mmCIF file of C-alpha atoms in Angstrom:
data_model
loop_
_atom_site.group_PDB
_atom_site.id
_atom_site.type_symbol
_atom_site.label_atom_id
_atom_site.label_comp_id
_atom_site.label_asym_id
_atom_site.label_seq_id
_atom_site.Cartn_x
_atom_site.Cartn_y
_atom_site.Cartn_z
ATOM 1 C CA UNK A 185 127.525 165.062 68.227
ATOM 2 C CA UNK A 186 124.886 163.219 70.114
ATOM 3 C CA UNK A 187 121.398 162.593 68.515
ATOM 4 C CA UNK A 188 119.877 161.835 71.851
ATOM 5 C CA UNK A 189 121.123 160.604 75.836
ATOM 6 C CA UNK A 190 118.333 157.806 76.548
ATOM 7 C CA UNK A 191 120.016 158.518 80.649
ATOM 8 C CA UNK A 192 117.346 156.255 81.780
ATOM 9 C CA UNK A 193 118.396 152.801 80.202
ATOM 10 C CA UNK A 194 121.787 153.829 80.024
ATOM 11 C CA UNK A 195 122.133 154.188 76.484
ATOM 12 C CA UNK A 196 123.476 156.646 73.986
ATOM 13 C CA UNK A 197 122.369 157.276 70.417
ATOM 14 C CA UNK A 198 125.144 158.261 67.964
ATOM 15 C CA UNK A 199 124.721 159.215 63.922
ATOM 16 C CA UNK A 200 125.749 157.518 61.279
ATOM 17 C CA UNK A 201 124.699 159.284 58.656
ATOM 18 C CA UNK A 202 123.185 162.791 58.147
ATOM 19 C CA UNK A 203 119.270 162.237 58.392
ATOM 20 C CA UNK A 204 119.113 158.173 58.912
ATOM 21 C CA UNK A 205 120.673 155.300 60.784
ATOM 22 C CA UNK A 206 122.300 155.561 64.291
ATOM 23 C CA UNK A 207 124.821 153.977 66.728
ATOM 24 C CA UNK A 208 123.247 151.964 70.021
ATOM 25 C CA UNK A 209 126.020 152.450 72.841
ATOM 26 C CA UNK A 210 126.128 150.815 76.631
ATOM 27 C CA UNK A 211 123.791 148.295 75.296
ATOM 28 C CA UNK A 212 124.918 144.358 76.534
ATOM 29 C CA UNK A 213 123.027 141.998 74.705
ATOM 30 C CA UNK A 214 124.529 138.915 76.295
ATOM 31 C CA UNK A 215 122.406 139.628 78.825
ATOM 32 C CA UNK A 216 118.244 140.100 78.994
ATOM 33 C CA UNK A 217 116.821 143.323 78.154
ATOM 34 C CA UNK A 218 114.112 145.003 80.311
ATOM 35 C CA UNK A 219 111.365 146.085 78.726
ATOM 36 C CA UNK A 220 111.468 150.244 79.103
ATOM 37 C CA UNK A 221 114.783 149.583 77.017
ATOM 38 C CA UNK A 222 113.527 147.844 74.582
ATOM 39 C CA UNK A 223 110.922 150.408 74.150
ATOM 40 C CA UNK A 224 113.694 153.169 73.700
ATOM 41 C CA UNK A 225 115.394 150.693 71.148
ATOM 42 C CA UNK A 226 112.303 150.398 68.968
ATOM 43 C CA UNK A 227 111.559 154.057 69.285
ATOM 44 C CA UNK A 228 115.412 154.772 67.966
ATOM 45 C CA UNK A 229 114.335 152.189 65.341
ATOM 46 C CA UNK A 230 111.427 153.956 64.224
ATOM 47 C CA UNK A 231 113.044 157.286 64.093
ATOM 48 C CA UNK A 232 116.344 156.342 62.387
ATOM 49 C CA UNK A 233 115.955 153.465 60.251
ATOM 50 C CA UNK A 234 118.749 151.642 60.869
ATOM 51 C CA UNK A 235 120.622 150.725 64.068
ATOM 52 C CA UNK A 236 124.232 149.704 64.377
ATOM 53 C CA UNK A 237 125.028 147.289 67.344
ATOM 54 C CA UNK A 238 128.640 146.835 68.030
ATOM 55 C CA UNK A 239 130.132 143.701 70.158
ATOM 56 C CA UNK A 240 132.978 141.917 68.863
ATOM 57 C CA UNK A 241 131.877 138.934 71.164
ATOM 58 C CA UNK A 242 128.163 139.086 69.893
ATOM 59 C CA UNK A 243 126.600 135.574 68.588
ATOM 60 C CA UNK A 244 123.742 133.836 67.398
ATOM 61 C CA UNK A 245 122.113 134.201 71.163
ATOM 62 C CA UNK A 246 122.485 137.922 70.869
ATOM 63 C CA UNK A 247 121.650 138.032 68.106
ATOM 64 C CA UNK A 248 118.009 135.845 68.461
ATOM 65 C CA UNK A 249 117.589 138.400 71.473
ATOM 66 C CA UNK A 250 118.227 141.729 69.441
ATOM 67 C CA UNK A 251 115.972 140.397 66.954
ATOM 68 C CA UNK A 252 113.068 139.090 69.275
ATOM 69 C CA UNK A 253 112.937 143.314 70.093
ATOM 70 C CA UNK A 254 111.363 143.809 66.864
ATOM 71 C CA UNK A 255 108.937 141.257 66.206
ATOM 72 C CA UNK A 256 108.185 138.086 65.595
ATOM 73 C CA UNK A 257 110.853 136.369 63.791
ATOM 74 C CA UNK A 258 110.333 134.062 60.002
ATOM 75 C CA UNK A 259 112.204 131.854 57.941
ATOM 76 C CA UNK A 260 113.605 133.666 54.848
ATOM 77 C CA UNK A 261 111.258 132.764 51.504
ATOM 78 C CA UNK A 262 114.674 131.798 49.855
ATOM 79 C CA UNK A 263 114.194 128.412 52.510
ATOM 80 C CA UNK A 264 117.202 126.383 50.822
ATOM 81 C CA UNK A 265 119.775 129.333 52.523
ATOM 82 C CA UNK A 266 118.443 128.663 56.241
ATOM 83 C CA UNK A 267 120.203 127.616 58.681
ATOM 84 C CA UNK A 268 118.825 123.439 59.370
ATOM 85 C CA UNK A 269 119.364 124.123 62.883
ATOM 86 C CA UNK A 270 118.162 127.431 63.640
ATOM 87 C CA UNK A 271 115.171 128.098 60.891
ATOM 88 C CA UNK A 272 115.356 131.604 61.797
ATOM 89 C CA UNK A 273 118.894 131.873 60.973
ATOM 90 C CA UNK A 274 120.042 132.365 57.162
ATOM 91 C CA UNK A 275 124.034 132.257 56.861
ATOM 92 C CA UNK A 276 125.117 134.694 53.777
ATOM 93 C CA UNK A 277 128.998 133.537 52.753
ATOM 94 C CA UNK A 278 131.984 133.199 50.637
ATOM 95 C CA UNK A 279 134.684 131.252 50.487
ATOM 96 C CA UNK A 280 137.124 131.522 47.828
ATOM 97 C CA UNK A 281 138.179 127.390 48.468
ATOM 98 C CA UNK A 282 134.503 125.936 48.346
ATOM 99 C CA UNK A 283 134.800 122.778 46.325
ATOM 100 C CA UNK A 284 130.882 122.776 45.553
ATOM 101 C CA UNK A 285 129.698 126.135 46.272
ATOM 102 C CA UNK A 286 126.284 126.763 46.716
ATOM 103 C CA UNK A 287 124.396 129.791 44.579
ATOM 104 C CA UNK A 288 127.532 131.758 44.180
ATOM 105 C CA UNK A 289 127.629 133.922 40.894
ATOM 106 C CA UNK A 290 130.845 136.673 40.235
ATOM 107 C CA UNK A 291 130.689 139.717 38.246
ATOM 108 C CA UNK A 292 132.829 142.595 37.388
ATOM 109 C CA UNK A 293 131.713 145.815 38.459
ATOM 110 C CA UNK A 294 133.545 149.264 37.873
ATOM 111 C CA UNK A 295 136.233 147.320 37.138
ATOM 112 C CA UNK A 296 136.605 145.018 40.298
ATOM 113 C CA UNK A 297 135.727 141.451 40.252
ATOM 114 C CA UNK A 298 133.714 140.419 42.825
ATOM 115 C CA UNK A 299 132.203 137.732 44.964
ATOM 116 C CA UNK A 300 128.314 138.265 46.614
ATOM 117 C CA UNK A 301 127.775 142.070 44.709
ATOM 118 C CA UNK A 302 123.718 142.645 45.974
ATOM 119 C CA UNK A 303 122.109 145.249 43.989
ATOM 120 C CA UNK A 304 119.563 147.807 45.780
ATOM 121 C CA UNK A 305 116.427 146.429 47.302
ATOM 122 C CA UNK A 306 114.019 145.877 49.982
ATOM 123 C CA UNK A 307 114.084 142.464 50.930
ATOM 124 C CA UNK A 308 111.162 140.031 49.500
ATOM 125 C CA UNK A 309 109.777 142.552 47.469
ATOM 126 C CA UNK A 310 109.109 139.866 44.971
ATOM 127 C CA UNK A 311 107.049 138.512 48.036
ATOM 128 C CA UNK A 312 102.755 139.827 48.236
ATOM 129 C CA UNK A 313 103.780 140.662 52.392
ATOM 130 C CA UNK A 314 106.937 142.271 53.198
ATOM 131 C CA UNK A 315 108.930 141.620 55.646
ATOM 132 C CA UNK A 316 109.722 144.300 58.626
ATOM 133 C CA UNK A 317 113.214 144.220 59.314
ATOM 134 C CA UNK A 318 116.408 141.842 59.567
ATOM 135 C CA UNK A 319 119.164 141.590 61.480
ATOM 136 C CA UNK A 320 122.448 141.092 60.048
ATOM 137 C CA UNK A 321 125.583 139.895 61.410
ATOM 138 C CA UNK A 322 129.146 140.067 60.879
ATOM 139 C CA UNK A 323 129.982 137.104 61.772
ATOM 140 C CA UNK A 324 133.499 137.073 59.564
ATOM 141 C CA UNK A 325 134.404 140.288 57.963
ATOM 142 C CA UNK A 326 136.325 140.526 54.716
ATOM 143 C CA UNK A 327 139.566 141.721 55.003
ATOM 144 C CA UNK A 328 139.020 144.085 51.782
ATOM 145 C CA UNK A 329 135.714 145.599 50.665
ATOM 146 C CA UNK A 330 132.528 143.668 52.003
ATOM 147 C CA UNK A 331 130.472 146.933 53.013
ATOM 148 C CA UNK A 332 126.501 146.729 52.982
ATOM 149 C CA UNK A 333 125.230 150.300 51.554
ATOM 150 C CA UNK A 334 121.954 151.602 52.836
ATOM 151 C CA UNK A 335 119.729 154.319 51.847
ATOM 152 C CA UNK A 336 116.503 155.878 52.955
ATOM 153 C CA UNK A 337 113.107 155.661 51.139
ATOM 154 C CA UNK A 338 112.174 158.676 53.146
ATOM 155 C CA UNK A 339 114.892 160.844 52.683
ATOM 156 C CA UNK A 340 114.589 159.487 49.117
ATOM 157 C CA UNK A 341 110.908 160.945 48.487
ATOM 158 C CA UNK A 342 111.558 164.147 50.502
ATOM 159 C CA UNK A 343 114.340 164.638 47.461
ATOM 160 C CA UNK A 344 112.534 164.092 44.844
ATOM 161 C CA UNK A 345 110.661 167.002 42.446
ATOM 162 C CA UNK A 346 107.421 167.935 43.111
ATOM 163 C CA UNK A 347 106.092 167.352 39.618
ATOM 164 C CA UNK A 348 107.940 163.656 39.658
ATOM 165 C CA UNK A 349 105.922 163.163 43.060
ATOM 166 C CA UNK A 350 102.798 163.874 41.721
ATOM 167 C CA UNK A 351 103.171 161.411 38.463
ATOM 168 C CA UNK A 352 103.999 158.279 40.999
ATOM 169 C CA UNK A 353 101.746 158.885 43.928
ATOM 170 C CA UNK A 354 99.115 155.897 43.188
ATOM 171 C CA UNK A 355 101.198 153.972 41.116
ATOM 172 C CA UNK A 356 101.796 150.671 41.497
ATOM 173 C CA UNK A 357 104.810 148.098 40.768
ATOM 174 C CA UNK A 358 105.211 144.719 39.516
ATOM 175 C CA UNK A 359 108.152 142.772 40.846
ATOM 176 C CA UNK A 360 109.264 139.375 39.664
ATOM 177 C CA UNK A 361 111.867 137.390 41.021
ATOM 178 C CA UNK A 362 115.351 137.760 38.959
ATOM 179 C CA UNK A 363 118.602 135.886 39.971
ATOM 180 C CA UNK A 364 120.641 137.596 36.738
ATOM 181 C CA UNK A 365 121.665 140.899 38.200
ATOM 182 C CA UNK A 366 123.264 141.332 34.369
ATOM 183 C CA UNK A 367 119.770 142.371 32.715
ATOM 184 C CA UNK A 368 115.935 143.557 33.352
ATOM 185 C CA UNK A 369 117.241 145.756 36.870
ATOM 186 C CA UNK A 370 116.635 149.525 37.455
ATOM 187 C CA UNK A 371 119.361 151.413 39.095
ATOM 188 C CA UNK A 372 122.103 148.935 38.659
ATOM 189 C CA UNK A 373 125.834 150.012 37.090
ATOM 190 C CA UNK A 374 125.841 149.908 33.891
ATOM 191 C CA UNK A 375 128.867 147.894 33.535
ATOM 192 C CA UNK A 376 128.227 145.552 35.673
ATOM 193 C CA UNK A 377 128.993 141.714 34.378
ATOM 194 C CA UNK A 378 128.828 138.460 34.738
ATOM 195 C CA UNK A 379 132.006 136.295 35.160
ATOM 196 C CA UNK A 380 132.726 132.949 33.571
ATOM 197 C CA UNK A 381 132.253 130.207 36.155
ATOM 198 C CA UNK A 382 135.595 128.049 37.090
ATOM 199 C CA UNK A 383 133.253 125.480 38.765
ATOM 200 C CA UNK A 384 129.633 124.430 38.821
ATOM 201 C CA UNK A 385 127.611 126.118 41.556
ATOM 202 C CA UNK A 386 124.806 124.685 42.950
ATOM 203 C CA UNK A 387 121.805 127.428 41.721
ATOM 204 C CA UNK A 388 118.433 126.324 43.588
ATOM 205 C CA UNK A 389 114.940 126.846 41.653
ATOM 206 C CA UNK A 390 112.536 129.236 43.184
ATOM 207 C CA UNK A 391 108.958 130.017 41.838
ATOM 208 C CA UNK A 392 108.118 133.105 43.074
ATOM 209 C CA UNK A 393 104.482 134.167 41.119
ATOM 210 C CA UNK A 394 104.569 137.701 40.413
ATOM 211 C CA UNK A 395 103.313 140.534 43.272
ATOM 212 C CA UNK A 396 102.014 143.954 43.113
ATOM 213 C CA UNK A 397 103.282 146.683 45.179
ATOM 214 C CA UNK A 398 102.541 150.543 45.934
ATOM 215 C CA UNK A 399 105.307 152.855 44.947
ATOM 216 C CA UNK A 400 104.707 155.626 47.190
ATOM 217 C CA UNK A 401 103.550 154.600 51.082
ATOM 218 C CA UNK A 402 103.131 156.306 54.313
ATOM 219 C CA UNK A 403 105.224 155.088 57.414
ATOM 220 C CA UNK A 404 102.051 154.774 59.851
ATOM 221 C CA UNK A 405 103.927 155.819 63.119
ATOM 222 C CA UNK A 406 105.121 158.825 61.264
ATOM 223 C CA UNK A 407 102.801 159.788 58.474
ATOM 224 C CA UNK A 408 106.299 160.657 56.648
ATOM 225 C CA UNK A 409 105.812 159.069 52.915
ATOM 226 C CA UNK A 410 108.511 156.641 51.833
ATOM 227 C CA UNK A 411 109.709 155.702 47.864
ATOM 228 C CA UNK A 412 108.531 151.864 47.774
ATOM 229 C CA UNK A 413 110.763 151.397 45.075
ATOM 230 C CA UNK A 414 112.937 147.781 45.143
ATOM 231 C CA UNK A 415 115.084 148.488 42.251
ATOM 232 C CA UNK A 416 116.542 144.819 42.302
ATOM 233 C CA UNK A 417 113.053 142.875 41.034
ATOM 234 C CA UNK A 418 110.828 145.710 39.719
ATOM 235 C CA UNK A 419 109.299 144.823 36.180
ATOM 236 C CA UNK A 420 107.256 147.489 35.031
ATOM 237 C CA UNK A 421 104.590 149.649 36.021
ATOM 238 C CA UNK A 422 101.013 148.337 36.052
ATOM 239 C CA UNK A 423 98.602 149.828 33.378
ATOM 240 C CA UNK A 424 101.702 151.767 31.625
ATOM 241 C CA UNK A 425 102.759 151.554 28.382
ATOM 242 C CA UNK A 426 106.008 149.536 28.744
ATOM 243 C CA UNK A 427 107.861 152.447 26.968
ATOM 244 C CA UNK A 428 106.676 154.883 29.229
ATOM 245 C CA UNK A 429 107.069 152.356 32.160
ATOM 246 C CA UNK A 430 110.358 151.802 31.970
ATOM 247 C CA UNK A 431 111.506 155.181 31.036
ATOM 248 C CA UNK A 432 109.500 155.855 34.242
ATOM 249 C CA UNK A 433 111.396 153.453 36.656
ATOM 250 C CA UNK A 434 114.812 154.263 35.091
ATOM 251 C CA UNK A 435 114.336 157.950 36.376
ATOM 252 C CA UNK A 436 112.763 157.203 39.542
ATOM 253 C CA UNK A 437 115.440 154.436 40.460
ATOM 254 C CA UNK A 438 118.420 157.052 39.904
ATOM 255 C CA UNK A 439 117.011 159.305 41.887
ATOM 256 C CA UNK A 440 116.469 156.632 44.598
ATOM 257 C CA UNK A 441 120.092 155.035 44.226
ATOM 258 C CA UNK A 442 122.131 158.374 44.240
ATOM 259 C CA UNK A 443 125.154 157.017 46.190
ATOM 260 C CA UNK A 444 126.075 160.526 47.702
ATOM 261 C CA UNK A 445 122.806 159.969 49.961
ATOM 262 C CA UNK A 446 123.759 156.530 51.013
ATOM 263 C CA UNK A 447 125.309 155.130 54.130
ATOM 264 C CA UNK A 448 128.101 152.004 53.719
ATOM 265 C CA UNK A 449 128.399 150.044 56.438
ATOM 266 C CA UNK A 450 132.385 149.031 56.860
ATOM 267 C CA UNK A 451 132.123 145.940 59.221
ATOM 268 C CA UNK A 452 134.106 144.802 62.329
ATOM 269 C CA UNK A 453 133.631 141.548 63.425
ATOM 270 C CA UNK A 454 130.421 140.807 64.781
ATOM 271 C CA UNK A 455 128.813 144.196 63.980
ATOM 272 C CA UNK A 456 125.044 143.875 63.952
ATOM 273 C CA UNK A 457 122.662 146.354 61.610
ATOM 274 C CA UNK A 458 118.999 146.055 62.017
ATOM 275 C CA UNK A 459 117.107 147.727 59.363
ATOM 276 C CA UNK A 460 113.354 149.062 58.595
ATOM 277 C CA UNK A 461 112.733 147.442 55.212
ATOM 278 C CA UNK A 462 109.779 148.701 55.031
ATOM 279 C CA UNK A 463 111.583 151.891 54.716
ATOM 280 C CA UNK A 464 115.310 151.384 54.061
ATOM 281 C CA UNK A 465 116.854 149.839 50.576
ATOM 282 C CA UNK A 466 120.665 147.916 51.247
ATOM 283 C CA UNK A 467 122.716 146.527 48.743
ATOM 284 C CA UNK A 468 126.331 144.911 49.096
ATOM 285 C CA UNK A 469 129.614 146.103 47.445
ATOM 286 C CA UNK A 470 130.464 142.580 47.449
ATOM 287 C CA UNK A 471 134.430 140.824 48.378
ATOM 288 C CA UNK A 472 137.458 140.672 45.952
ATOM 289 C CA UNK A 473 137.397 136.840 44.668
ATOM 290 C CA UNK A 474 140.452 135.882 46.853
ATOM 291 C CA UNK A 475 138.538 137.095 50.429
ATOM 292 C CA UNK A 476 136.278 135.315 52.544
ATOM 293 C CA UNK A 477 132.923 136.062 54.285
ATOM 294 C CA UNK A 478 130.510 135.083 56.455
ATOM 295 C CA UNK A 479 127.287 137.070 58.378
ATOM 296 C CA UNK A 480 124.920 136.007 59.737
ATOM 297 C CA UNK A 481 120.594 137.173 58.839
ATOM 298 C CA UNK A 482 117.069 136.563 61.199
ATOM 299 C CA UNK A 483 114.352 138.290 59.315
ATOM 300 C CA UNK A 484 111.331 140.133 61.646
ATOM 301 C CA UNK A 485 108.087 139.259 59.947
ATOM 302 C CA UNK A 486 105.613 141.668 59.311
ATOM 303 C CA UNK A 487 103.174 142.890 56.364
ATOM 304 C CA UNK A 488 102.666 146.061 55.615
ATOM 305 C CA UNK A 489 99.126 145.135 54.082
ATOM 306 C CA UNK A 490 99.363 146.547 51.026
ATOM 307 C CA UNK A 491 101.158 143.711 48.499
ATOM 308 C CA UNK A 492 99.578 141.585 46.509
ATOM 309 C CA UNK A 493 99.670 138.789 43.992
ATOM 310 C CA UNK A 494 99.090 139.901 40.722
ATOM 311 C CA UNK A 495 96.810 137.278 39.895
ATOM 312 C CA UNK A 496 93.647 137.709 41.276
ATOM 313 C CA UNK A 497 93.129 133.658 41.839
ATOM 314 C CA UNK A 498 96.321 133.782 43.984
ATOM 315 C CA UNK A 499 95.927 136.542 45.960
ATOM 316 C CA UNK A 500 91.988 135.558 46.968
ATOM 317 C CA UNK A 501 93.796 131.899 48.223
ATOM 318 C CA UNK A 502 96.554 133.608 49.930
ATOM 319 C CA UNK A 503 93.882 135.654 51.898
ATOM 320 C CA UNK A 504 91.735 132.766 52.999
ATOM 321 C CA UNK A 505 94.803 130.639 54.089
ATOM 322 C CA UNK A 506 95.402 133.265 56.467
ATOM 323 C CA UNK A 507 92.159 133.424 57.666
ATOM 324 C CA UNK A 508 91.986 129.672 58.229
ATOM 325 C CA UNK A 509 95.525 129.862 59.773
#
């Protein structure tokens, strides 16, 4: 069943799952987009949270052109995984036969062991401005597994109890940056593990200060109120006694990670999904050891003016760079 017929521009909006994300059909973008289109694209954007672009002969030039609809476009914080050529480009993969790979850790989860396993999270929440949206590619499916799971913040806080709602509204988050997806998470599998490494991998330093972050916010073109909640690099809750803190964010993640509310994304080759991150957590299932991947990521920049450093020194520099800038 159709969502909505946008007859004008020739397009048609199809569901993808019950109460977020949709299809974009009839839409060529190896070609330039007129602006009343784009309009209806953003709007779709807005309303669904994520949109699915299908193409098998999509590229990087269609993919700089979807993108350029939602904003300006940023080099990812985590610089070292752009692409040299295209700064706007990051390149996510896997290759079982890399001699020297480059940041690639393995676990074990519910039993499977797996290459490039992403827990839930908002991208660059360990960042004082988050990002708007990215734009990710398919640029070499895996033959088994691979799917990206997505879930929405609104539909998230709409689910919640009332009396849960009222104990987080105000509350704020601190979120540090953690590469060990084994400890210190919220919402992750229990059994999750990490894998002995057959070779050295190439593990890049980042020094990410902590940030601050609302856990309840209000989508502005919508007034609808959204579960800020990055389960990945959440720390604790600020002013809480750590007990009650992290009993806290272990009840607030599971109700924000319930899998029967989620959408998984099973790719074709050169799919493209553009999500809200202000609004939508993703996570990937990640690829048996033996299969290779590749996509393809341009992140839309955008701040939702609400972060912050946690130190107070930090966050006052931050704010005059950007007037100077």
């Amino acid at each position: 069943m159709l969502i909505e017929d946008t007859r004008a521009n020739g397009l048609t909006i199809r569901p993808l799952a019950p109460g977020f994300g949709a299809e974009i059909v009839g839409l060529d973008l190896n070609r330039p987009i007129d602006a009343a289109t784009e309009a209806a694209i953003r709007a779709a954007w807005i309303e669904h949270g994520i949109l699915l672009f299908r193409g098998e002969d999509q590229d990087d030039a269609a993919q700089m052109r979807l993108s350029a609809i939602f904003g300006e476009m940023e080099p990812a914080a985590t610089a070292d995984m752009n692409d040299p050529d295209n700064r706007f480009m990051m390149t996510l993969a896997y290759d079982p036969d890399d001699k020297a790979p480059r940041f690639q850790q393995h676990y074990n989860v519910g039993g499977i062991d797996r290459a490039g396993w992403l827990g839930w999270h908002w991208d660059q929440s360990f960042m004082p401005t988050i990002v708007r949206g990215a734009v990710l590619r398919m640029e070499m499916p895996s033959p088994e597994m691979g799917e990206t799971g997505f879930i929405d913040a609104v539909g998230a806080w709409d689910r919640l109890p009332d009396d849960l709602k009222a104990r987080i509204e105000g509350l704020e988050v601190v979120y540090l940056f953690n590469p060990d997806f084994v400890s210190g998470q919220y919402g992750f599998p229990e059994d999750i593990r990490a894998l002995p490494r057959e070779r050295p991998s190439k593990e890049p330093s980042y020094d990410f200060p902590p940030v601050v972050h609302p856990m309840v916010i209000t989508q502005v073109e919508t007034g609808r109120k959204v579960l800020k909640l990055s389960p990945m690099h959440a720390r604790y809750i600020l002013g809480m006694d750590a007990a009650e803190s992290d009993a806290l964010l272990k009840e607030v993640a599971a109700h924000l990670v319930d899998p029967a509310h989620a959408y998984f994304h099973d790719w074709r080759k050169n799919d493209m999904v553009v999500w809200d991150n202000w609004r939508v957590i993703h996570g990937a299932n990640g690829v048996p050891l033996h299969c290779a991947r590749r996509a393809r990521r341009t992140t839309i920049m955008g701040d939702y003016e609400v972060g912050r450093y946690l130190d107070p020194t930090l966050d006052r520099d931050r704010k005059v760079k950007r007037l100077v800038d």
